[in-house]
Coordinates of C-alpha atoms in Angstrom, one line a residue:
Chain A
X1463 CA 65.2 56.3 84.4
X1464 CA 67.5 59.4 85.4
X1465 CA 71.0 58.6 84.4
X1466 CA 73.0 59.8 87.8
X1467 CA 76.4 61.5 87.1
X1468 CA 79.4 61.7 89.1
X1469 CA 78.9 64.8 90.1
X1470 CA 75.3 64.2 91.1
X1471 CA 76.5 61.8 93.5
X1472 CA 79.0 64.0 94.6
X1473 CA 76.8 66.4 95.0
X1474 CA 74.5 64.2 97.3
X1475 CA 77.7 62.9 99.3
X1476 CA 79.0 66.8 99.9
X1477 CA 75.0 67.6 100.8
X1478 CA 74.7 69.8 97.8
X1479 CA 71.7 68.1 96.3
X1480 CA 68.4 69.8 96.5
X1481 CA 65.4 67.8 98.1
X1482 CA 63.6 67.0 95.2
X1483 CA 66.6 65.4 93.5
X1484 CA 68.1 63.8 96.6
X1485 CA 64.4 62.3 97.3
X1486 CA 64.8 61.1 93.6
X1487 CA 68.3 59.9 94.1
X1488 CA 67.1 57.8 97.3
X1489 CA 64.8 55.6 95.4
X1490 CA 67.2 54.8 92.6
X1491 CA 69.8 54.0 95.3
X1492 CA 67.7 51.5 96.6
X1493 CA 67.2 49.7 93.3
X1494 CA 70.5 49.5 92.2
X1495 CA 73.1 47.9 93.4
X1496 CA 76.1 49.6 91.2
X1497 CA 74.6 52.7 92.1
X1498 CA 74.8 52.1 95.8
X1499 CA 78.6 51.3 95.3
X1500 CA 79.6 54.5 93.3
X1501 CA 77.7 56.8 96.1
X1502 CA 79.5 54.8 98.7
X1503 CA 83.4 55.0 97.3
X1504 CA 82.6 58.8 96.8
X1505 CA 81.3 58.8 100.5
X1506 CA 84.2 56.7 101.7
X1507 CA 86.9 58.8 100.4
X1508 CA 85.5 61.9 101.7
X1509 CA 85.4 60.4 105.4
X1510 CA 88.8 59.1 104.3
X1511 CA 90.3 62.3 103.9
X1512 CA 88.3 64.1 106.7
X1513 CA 89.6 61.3 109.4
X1514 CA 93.5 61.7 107.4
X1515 CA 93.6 65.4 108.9
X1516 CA 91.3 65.2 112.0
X1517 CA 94.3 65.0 114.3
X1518 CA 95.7 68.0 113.5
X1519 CA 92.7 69.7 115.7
X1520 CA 94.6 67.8 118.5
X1521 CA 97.5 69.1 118.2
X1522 CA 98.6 71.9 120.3
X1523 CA 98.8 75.1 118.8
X1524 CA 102.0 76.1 118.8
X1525 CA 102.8 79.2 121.3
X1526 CA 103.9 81.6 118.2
X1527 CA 100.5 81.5 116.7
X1528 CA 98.7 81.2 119.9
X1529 CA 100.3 84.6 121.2
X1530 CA 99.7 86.6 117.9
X1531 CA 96.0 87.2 119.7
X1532 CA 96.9 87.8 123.2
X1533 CA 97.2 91.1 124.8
X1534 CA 97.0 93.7 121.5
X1535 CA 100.0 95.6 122.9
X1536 CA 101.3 92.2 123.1
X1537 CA 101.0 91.5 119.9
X1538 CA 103.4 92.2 116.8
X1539 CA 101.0 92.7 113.7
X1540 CA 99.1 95.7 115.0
X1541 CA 102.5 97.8 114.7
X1542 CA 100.6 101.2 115.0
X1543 CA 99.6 99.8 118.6
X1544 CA 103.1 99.8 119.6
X1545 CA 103.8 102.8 117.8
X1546 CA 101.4 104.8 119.5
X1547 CA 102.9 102.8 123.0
X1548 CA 106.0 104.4 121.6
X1549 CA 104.4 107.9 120.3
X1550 CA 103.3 108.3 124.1
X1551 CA 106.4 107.5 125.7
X1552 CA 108.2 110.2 123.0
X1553 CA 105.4 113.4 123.1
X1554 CA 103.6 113.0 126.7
X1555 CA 104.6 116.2 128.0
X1556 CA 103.8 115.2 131.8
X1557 CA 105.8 113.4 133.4
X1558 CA 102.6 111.5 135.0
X1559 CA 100.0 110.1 133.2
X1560 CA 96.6 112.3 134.0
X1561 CA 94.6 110.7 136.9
X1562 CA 91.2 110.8 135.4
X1563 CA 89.0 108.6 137.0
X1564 CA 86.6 106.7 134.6
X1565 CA 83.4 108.4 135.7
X1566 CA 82.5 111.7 134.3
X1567 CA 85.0 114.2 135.2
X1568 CA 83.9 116.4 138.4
X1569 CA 83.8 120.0 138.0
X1570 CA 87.2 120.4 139.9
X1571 CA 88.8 118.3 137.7
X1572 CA 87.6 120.5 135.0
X1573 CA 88.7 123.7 136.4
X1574 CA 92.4 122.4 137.2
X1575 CA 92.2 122.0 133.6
X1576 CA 90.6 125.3 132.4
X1577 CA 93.8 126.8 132.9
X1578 CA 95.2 124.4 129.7
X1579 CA 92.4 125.4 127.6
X1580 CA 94.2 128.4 126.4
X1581 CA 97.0 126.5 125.0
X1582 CA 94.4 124.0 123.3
X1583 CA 93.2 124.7 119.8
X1584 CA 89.3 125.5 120.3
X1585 CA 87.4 123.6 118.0
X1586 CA 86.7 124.6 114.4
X1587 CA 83.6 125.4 112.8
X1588 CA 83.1 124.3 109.7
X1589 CA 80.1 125.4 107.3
X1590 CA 78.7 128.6 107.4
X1591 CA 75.4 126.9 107.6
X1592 CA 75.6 124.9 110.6
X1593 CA 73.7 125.4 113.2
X1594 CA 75.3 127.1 116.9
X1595 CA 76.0 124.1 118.7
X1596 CA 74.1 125.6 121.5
X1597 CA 71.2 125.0 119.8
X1598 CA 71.7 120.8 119.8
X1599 CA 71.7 119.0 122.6
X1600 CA 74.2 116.9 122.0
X1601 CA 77.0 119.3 122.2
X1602 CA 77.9 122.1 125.1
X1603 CA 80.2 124.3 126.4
X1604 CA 82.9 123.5 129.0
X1605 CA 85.4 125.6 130.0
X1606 CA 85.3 127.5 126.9
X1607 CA 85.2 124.5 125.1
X1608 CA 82.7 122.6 122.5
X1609 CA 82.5 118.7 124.7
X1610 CA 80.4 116.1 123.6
X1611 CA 76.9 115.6 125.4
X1612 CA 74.5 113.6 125.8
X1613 CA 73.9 110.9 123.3
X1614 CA 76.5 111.3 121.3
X1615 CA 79.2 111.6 124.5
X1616 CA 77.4 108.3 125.2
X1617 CA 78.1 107.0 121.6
X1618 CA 81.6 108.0 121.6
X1619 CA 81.9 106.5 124.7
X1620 CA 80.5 103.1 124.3
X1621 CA 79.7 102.3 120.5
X1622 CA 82.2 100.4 118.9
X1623 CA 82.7 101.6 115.1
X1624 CA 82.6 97.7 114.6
X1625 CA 79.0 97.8 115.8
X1626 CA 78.1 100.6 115.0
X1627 CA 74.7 99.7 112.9
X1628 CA 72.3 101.7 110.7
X1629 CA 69.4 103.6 112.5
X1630 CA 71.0 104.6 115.4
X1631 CA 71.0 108.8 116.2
X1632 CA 74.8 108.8 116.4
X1633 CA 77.2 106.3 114.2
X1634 CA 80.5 106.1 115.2
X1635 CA 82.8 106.2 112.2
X1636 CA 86.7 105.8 113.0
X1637 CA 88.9 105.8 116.2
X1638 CA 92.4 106.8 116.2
X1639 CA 94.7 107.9 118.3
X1640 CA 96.3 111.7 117.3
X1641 CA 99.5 113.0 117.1
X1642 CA 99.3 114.5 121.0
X1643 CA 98.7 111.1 121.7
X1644 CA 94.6 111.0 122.7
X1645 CA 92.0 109.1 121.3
X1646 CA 90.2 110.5 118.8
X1647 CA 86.5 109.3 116.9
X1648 CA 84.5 110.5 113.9
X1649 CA 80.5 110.4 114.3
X1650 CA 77.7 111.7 112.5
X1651 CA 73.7 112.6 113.7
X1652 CA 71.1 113.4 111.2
X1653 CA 72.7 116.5 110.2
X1654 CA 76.1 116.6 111.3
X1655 CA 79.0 114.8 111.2
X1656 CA 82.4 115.7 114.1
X1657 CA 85.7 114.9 115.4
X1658 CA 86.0 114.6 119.0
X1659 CA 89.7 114.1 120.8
X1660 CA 89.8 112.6 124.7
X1661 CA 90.5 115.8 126.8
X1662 CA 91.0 114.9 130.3
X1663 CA 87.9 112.5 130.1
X1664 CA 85.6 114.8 127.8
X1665 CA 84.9 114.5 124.1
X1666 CA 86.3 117.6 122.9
X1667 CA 84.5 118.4 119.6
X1668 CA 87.8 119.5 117.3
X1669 CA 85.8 119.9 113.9
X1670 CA 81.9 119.9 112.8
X1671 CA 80.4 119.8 110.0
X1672 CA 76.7 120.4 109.0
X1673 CA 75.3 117.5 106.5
X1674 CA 73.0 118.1 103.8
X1675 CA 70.2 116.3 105.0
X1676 CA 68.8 114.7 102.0
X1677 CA 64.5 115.2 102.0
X1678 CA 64.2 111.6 102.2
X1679 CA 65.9 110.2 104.9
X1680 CA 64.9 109.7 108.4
X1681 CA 66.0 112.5 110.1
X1682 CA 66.2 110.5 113.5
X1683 CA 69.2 108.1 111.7
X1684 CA 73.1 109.3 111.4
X1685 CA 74.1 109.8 108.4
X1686 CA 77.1 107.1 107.3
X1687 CA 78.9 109.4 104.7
X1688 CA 81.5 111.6 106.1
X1689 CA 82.2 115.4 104.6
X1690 CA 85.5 115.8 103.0
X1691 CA 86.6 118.3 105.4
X1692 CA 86.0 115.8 108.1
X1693 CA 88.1 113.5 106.5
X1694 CA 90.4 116.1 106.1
X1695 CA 90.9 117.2 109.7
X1696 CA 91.2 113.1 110.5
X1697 CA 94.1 113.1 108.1
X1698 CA 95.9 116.6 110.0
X1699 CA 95.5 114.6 113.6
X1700 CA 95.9 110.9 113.1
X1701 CA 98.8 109.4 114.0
X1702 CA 99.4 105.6 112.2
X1703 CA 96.4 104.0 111.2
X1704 CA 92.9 103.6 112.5
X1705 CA 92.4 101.9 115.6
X1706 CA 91.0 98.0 114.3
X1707 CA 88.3 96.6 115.9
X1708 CA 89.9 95.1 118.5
X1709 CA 92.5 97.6 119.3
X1710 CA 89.2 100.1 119.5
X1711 CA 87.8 97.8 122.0
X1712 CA 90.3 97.7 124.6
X1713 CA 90.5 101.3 124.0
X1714 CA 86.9 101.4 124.9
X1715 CA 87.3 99.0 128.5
X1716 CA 90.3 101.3 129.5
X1717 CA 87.8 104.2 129.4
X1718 CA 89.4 105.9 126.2
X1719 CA 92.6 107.2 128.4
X1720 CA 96.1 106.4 127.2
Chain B
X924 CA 87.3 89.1 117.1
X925 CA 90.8 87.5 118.9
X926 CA 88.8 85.1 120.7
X927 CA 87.3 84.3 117.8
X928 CA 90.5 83.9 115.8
X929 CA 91.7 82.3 118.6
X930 CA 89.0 79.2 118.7
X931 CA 89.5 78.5 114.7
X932 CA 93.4 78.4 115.3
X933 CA 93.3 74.7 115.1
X934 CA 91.5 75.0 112.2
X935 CA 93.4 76.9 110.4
X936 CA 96.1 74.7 111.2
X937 CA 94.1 71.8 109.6
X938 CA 93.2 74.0 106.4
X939 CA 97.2 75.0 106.2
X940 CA 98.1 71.1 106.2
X941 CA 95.7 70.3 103.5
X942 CA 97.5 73.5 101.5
X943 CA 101.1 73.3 102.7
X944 CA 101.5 69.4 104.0
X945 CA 104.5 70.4 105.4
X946 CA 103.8 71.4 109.3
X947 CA 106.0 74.6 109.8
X948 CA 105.0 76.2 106.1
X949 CA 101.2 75.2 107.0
X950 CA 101.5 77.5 110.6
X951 CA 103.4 80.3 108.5
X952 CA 100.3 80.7 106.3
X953 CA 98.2 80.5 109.5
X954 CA 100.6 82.9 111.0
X955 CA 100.4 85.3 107.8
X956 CA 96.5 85.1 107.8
X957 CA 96.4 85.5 111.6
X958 CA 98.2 89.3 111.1
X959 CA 96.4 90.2 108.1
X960 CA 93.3 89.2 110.2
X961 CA 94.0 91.4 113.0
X962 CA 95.5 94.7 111.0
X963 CA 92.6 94.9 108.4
X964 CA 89.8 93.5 110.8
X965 CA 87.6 96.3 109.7
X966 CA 87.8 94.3 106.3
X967 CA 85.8 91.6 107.4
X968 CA 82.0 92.0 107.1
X969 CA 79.8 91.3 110.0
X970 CA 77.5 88.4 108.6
X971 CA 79.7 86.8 107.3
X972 CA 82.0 83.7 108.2
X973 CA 85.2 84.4 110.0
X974 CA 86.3 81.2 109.1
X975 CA 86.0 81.4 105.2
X976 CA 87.9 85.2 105.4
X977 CA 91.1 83.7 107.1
X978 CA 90.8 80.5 104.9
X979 CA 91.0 83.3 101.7
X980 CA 94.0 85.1 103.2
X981 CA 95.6 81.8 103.7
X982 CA 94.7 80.8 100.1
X983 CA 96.0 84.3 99.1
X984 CA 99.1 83.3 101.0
X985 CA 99.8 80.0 99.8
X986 CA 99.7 81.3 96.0
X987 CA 102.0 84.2 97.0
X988 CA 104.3 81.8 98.5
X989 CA 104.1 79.4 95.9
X990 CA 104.9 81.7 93.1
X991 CA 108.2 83.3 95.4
X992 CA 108.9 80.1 95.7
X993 CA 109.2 78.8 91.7
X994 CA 110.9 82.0 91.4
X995 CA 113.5 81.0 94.1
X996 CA 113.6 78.2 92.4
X997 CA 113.1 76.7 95.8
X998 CA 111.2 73.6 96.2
X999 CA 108.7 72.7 99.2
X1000 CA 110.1 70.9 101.8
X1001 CA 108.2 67.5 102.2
X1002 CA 106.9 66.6 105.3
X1003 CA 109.1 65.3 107.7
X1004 CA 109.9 61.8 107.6
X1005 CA 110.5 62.5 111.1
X1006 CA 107.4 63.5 112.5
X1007 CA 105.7 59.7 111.8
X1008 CA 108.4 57.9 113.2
X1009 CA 108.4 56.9 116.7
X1010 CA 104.5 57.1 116.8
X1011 CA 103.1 53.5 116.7
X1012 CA 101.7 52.8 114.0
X1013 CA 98.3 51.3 113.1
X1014 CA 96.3 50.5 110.5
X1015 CA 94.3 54.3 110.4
X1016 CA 97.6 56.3 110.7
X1017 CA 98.9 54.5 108.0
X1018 CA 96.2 55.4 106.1
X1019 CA 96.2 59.0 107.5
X1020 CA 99.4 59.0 106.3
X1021 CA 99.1 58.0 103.0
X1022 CA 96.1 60.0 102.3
X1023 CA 97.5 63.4 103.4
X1024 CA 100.6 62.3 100.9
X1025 CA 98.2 61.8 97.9
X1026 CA 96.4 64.8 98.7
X1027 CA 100.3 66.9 98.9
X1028 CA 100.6 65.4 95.0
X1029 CA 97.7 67.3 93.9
X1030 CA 98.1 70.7 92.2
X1031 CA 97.3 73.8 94.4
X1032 CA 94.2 73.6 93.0
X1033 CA 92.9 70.8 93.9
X1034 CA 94.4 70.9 97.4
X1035 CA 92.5 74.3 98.0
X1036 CA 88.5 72.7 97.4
X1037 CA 89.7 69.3 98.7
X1038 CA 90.6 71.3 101.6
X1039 CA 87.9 73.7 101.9
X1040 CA 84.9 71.2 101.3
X1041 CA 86.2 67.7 102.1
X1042 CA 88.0 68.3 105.0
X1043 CA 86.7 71.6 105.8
X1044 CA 83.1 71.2 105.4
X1045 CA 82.0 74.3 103.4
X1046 CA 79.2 74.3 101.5
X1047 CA 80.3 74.6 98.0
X1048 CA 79.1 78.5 97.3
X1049 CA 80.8 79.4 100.1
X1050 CA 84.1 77.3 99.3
X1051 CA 83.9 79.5 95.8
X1052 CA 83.5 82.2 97.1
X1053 CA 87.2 81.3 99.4
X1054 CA 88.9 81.0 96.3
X1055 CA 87.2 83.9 94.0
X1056 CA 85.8 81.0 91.6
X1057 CA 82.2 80.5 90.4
X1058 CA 80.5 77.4 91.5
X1059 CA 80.8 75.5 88.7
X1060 CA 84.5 75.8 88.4
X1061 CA 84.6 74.5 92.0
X1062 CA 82.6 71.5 91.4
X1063 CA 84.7 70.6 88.2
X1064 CA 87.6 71.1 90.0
X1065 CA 86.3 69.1 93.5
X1066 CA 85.3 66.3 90.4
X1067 CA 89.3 66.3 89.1
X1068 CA 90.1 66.1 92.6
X1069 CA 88.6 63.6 93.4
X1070 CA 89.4 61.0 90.5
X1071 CA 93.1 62.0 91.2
X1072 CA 93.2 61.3 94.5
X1073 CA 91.6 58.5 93.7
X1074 CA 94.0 57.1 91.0
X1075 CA 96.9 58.0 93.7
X1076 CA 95.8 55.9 96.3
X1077 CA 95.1 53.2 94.2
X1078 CA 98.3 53.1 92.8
X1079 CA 100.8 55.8 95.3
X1080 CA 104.0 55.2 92.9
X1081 CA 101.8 55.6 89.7
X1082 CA 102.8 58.5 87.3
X1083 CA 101.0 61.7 88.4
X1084 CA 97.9 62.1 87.1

């Protein structure tokens, strides 16, 4: 006859026990009294305990915990949020905030704009070997300028870099806001990886880099690694820290404009 | 990820009582674990449970505290007298009462799995995996709890185990 430790019967009470054992542990139980009892105080104290905290769950929370996951500007921890709130107030150069609507900008928006393009660092090829952005459909002109298309404007858009999975065409690496103030994101495709900044409602590309596309992988998945210089350019523009989940999330429902 | 912070708060509350006993020291570690939540939420991994990575930075917090603390040479305030009195008492708050006073006279140890699995509920490999411990450490350290909760309640003015 199996000699049942304590910690077998603990192990049964906490629902540790595999099937086979617990099956085993049955059947003795029902044979022996002194058995029954040492399953039963290890059984009792645990409900004892349980039942000694329960009503804490029906306590009210107490506001100073409860507010710590309100509104994110709301909120105290995520201090780059309110220094970016701050960062805005300081460098916006208008005196208005820009009235983009959240659909696609029209083409008269973009030519009231054109005229800022000059001031507005174009973006910056990087690699020798990558291929003229004309060429990939996921980038174009506008205005003189390289703007995300496409799937990846739609990535940028809407893909969280919380969510963003493997085996997607475009992963979205890390949202931050820059020093100007905008909202910037890193992404990759199967071959290249980019930093695009929020320019009056387009994606402005600001850096590219081609990826070694390694012989193996699926050429329709975004690479996850990003190219040092990538990193690089991130580190020239960001301003705090990278936006958290959560913070990237309202960014996302307020359509990406600050 | 807020909302679902938000839903465990009184959770975390519970977890912070088993830790801290006291009730404003238990919300400061839910308060602590709350920020670190929401500044390094890209730590937490997808697929895994949100409840056992704020228990961890609660943990975390608790033994930070607790070693300030010994260096203050500060000691932990008990729980309020106070906060029992005036309530009616019957016979399952009393034991409520003294329960959640045995458990406060186990080491930080103990508190931590009695916590995490007997009030808590985690499965054991995920209760180790709270407090950076293999399994079998937690099960011999559940087994210690156990007896010496035991041998407080059985006798509350006893020497400490």
């Amino acid at each position: 006859m199996t000699t049942w430790t304590d910690s077998s019967l603990m192990a049964f009470a906490d629902g540790e026990m595999d099937t086979g054992q617990s099956t085993q542990l049955q059947a003795a139980l029902m044979a022996d009294n002194a058995l029954q009892q040492r399953l039963v105080a290890i059984t009792e104290q645990r409900a004892r305990v349980a039942a000694a905290f329960a009503p804490v769950m029906d306590e009210p929370v107490p506001d100073r915990l409860s507010q710590l996951l309100r509104a994110p500007a709301s909120a105290k921890p995520i201090s780059h949020v309110i220094d970016w709130h701050a960062a805005r107030a300081k460098k916006e150069p208008r005196g208005t905030e820009p009235t983009v609507s959240s659909v696609a900008p029209a083409a008269s928006t973009w030519a009231q704009w054109g005229g800022m393009a000059a001031s507005i660092v174009l973006g910056v090829l990087i690699g020798a070997q990558i291929k003229p952005p004309m060429d990939d459909p996921h980038l174009g002109l506008q205005g003189g300028k390289l703007v995300a298309s496409g799937i990846i404007e739609k990535s940028l858009t809407t893909q969280l870099a919380s969510e963003s999975g493997s085996g997607t065409p475009v992963t979205v690496q890390l949202s931050f806001v820059d020093k100007r103030g905008q909202y910037c994101r890193t992404f990759s495709t199967a071959h290249m990886a980019g930093l695009a900044c929020q320019e009056q409602g387009r994606w402005a590309v600001q850096h590219l880099a081609a990826l070694d596309a390694a012989p193996h992988t699926d050429m329709r998945q975004a690479s996850s690694a990003l190219p040092r210089t990538l990193l690089d350019a991130v580190d020239q523009r960001i301003a705090g820290d990278a936006l958290d989940a959560n913070s990237e999330r309202s960014a996302r429902a307020q359509g990406w404009r600050r | 990820m807020r909302d679902d912070i938000a839903a465990l708060l009184p959770r975390l509350r519970r977890f912070g009582r088993t830790l801290a006993h006291n009730r404003e020291d238990a919300d400061d570690l839910v308060q602590i674990a709350v920020e670190r939540a929401l500044t390094h939420s890209h730590q937490w991994q997808p697929g895994t449970r949100l409840d056992s990575w704020m228990f961890r930075m609660m943990q975390n917090a608790w033994i930070d505290e607790s070693r300030a603390r010994v260096r203050r040479q500060q000691t932990f305030v008990e729980e309020e007298a106070g906060e029992h009195v005036g309530v009616s008492t019957n016979d399952a708050q009393m034991d409520a009462l003294a329960v959640r006073k045995a458990v406060s006279q186990l080491s930080d140890e103990q508190r931590a799995v009695v916590g995490l699995v007997l009030v808590e509920g985690l499965p054991y490999k995920e209760a180790a995996d709270v407090l950076g411990i293999p399994v079998g450490t937690l099960t011999s350290r559940l087994a210690r709890a156990r007896d010496a909760l035991q041998a407080i309640l059985a006798d509350p003015n006893g020497a400490r185990p």
